Short mmCIF file of C-alpha atoms in Angstrom, two decimals:
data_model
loop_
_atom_site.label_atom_id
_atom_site.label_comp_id
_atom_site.label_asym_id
_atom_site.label_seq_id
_atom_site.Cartn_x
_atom_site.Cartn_y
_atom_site.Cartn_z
CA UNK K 228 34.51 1.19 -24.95
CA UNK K 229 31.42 -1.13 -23.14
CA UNK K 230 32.03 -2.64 -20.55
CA UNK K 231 31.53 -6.13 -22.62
CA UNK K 232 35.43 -4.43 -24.21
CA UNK K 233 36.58 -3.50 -21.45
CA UNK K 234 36.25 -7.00 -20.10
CA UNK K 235 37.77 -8.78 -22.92
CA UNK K 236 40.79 -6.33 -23.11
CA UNK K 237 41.24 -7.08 -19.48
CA UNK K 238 41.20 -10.71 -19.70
CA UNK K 239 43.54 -10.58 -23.19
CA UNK K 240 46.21 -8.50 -20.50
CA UNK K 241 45.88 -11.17 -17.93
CA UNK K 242 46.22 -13.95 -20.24
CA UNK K 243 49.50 -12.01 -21.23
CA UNK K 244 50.75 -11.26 -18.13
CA UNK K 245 50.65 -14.73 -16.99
CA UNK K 246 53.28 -15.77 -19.78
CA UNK K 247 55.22 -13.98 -17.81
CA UNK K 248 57.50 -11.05 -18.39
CA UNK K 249 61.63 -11.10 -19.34
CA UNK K 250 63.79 -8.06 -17.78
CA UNK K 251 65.70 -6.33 -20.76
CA UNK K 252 68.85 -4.29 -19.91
CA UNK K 253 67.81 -0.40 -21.15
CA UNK K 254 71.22 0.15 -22.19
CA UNK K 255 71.12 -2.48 -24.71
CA UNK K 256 67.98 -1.19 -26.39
CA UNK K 257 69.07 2.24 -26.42
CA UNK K 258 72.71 1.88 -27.19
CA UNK K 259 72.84 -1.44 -29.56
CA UNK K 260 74.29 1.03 -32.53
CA UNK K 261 76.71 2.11 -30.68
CA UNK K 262 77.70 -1.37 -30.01
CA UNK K 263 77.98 -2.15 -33.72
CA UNK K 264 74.87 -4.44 -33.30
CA UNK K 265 72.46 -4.49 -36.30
CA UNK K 266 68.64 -4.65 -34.81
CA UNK K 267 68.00 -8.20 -35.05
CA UNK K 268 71.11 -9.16 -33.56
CA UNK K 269 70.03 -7.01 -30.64
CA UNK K 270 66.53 -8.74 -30.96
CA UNK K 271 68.20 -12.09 -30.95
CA UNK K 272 70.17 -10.99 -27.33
CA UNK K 273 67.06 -10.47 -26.33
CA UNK K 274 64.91 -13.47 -27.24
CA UNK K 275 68.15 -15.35 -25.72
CA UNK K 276 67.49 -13.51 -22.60
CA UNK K 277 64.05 -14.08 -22.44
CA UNK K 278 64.06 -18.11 -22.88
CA UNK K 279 66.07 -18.15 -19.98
CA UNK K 280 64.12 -15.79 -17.58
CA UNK K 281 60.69 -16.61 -18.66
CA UNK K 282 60.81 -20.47 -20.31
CA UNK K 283 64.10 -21.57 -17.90
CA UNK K 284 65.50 -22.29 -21.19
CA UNK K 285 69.57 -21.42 -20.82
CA UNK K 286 70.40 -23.04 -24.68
CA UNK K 287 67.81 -22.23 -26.51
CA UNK K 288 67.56 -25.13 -30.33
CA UNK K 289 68.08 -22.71 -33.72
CA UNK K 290 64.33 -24.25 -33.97
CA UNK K 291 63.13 -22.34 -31.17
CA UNK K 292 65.29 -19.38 -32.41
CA UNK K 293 63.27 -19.75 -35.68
CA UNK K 294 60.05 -19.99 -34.44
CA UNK K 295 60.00 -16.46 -32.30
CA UNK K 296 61.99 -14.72 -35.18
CA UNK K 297 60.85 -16.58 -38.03
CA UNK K 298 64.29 -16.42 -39.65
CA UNK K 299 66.25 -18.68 -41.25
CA UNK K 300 68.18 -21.17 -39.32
CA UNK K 301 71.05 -20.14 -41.19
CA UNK K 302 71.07 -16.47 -40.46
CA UNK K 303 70.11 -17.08 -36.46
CA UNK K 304 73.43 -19.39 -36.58
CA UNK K 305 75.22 -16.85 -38.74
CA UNK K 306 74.34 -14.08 -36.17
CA UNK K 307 74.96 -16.22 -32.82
CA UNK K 308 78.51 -17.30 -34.42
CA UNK K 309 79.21 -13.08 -35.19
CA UNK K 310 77.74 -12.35 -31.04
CA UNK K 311 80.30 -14.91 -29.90
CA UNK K 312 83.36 -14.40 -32.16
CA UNK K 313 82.43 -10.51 -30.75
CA UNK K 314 82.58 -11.21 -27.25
CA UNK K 315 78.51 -10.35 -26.33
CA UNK K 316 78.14 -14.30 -25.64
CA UNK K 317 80.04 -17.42 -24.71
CA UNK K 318 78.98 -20.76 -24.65
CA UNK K 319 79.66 -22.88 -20.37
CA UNK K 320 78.95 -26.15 -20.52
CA UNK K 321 78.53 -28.81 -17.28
CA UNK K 322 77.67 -32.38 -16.70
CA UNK K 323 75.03 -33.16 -14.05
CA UNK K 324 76.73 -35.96 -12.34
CA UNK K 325 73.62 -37.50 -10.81
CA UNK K 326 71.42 -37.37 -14.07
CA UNK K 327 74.80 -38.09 -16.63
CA UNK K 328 73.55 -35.09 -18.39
CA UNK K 329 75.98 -32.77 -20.23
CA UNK K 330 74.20 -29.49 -20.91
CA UNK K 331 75.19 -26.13 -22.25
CA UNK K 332 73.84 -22.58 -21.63
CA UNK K 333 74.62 -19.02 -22.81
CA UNK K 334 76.83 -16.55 -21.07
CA UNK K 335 76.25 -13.04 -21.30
CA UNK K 336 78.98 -11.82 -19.02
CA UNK K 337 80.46 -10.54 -22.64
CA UNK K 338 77.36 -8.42 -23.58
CA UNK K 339 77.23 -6.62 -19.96
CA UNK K 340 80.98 -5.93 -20.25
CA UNK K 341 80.55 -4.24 -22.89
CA UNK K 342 77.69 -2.23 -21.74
CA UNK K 343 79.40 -1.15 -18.72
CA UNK K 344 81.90 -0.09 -21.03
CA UNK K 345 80.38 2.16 -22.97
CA UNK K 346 78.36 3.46 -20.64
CA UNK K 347 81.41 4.40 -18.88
CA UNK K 348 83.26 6.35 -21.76
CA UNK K 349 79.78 8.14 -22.32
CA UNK K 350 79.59 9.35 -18.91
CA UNK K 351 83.43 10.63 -19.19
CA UNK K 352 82.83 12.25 -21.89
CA UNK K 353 79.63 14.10 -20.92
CA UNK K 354 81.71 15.21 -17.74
CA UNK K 355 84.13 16.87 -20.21
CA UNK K 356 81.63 17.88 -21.87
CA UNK K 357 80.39 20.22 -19.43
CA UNK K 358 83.63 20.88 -17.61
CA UNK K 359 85.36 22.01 -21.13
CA UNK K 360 86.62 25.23 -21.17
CA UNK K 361 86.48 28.24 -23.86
CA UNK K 362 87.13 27.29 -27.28
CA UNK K 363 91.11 27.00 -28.66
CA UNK K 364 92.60 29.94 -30.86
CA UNK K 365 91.43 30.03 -34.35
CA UNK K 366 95.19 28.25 -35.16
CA UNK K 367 94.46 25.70 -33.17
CA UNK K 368 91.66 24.94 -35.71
CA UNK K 369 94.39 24.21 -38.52
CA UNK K 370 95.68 20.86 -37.23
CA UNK K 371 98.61 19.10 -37.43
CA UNK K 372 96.81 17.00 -40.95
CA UNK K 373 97.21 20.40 -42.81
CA UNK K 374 93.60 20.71 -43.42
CA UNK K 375 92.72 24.63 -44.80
CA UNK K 376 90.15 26.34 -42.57
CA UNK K 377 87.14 27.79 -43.77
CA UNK K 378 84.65 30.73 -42.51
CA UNK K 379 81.51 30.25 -41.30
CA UNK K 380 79.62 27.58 -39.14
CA UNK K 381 77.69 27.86 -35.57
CA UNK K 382 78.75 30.94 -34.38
CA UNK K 383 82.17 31.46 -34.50
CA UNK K 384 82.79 27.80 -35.52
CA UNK K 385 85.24 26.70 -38.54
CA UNK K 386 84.80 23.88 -41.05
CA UNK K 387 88.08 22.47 -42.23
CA UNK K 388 88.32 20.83 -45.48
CA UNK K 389 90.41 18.04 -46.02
CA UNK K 390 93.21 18.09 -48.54
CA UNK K 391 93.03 14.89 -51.32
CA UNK K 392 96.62 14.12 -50.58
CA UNK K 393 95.91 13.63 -46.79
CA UNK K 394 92.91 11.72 -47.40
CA UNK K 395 94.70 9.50 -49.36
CA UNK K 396 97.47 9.09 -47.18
CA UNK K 397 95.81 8.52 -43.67
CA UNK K 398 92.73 6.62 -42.50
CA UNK K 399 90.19 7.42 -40.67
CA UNK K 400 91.81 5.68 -37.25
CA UNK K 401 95.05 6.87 -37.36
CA UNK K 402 93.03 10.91 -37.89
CA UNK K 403 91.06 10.46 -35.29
CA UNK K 404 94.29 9.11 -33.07
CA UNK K 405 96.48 12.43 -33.83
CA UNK K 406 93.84 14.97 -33.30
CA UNK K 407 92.62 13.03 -29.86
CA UNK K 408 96.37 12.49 -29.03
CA UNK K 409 96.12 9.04 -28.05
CA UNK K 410 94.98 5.75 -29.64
CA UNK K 411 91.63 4.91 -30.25
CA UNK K 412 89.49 2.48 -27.42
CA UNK K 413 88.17 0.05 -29.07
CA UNK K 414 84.24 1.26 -28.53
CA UNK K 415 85.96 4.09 -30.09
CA UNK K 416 87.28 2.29 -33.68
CA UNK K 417 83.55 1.07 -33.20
CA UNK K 418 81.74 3.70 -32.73
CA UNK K 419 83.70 5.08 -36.27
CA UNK K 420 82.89 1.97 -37.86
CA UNK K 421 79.09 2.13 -37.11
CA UNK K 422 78.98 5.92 -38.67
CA UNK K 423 80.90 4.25 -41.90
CA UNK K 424 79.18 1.13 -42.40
CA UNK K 425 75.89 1.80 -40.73
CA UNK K 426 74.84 5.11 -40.84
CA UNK K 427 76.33 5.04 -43.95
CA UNK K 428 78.05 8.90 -43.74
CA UNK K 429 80.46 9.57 -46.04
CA UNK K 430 84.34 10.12 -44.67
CA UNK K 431 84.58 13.58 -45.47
CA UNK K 432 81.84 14.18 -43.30
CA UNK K 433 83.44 12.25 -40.01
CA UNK K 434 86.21 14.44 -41.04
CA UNK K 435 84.68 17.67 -41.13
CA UNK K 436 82.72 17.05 -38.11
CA UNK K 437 85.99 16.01 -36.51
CA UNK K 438 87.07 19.58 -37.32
CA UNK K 439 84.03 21.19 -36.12
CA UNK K 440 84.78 19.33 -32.57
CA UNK K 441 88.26 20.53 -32.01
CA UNK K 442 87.60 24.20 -32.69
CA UNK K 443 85.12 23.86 -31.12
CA UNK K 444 87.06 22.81 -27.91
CA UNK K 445 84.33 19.57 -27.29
CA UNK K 446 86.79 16.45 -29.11
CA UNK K 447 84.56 13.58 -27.74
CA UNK K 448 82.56 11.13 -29.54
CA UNK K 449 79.20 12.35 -28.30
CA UNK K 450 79.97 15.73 -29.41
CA UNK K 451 80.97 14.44 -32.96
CA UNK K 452 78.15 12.13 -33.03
CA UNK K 453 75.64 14.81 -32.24
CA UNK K 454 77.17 17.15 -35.22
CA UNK K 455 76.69 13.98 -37.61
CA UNK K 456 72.86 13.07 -36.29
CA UNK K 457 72.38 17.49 -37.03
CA UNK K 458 73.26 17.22 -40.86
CA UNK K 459 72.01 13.77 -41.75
CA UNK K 460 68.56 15.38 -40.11
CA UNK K 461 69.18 18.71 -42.42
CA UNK K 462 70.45 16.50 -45.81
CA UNK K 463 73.96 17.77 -45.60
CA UNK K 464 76.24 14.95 -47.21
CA UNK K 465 79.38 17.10 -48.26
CA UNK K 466 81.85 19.76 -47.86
CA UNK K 467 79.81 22.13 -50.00
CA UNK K 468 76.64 20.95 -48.00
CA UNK K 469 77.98 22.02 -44.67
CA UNK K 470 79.49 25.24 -45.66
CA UNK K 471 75.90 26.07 -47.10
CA UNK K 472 74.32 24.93 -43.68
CA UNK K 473 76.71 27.14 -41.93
CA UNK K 474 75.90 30.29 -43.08
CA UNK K 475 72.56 29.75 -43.31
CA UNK K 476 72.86 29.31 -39.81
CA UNK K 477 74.65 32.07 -39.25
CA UNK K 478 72.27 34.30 -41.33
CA UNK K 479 69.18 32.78 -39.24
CA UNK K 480 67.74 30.44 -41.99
CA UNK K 481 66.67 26.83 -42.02
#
């Protein structure tokens, strides 16, 4: 690059920098999934937080909405209606006495709640994670949902199958509840909602990667999550799929 480009990229970084700059929480970029946020709700937290920091805007028009995301007004107000019936925003409103101005702004005491949340049950469970002991007897694979064990999987690791009358008789939540021996939190009943409606895996899978967690002796989210991200990365979408996987993993394949 001349110096005649290096001049003009310079002054198209100043110009930039002066329009000053908005400070996004991390968390929420990294962990919106997990959240149950779709990306341009996440986006729209985020223009939200800018206006305030960097215009001093604290209730921003669904015309100034519009013109940084160049959505519809409709689906802006659709999505700011689904972030506050959610808890990630509320709405405060004041009156300036002096001025006999009533005015409005955003609160996003709900969105950092949340995020403190989850960051909190992700820590936990990575504690367990590494403080969990040796695996539980192959018995303890079975579980109490009558699910037949298979051979095979990473290492000594079981699949377990799910039996069609079980399926039909017990939901996802109320699974996941007996084999973790307590009821769900609700980033928990989240978190399974985001692998059913948004990453879009199929229930037998959550099931069987449910499974893999217990006998494995790791029954955390992050653990089960992890197993999930493995086959959707390797195209494994049933029970078949995975017991394939398994011993090809075993054997040394890919």
């Amino acid at each position: 690059m001349d110096g005649k480009g290096w001049s003009t990229w310079g002054e198209g970084m100043a110009a930039g920098l002066q329009n000053g700059m908005a400070i996004i929480p991390y968390a929420l970029l990294k962990h919106y999934r997990k959240l149950n946020l779709s990306g341009s709700e996440a986006m729209l937290l985020i223009h939200l937080l800018s206006f305030r920091q960097v215009e001093g805007i604290d209730f921003p028009s669904l015309e100034e909405l519009q013109a940084v995301t160049g959505r519809s007004i409709a689906v802006i107000a659709g999505e700011l209606q689904k972030l506050m019936k959610e808890g990630f925003i509320s709405i405060d409103e004041d009156n300036d006495e002096l001025r006999d101005i009533h005015y409005e702004r955003y609160n996003f005491s709900g969105m950092y709640t949340k995020l403190g949340a989850y960051l909190a049950e992700a820590a936990k469970e990575a504690s367990e994670d590494k403080n969990a002991g040796t695996a539980p007897s192959r018995e303890a694979a079975r579980f109490t949902t009558g699910f037949p064990v298979l051979d095979g999987g990473y290492g000594r690791t079981a699949v377990a199958v799910p039996g069609k009358a079980a399926e039909e008789s017990r939901s996802l939540f109320s699974i996941f509840e007996k084999e973790f021996g307590r009821p769900l939190s609700p980033m928990e009943c989240e978190t399974i909602s985001g692998w059913v409606d948004q990453d879009r895996y199929p229930e037998e899978l959550i099931l069987l990667a449910l499974k893999e967690s217990v006998f494995a002796g790791k029954v955390h989210f992050r653990y089960i999550d992890r197993i999930l991200l493995e086959w959707a990365r390797n195209r494994v979408k049933n029970a078949e799929d995975v017991k394939n996987y398994t011993q090809k993993f075993r054997s040394g394949g890919r």
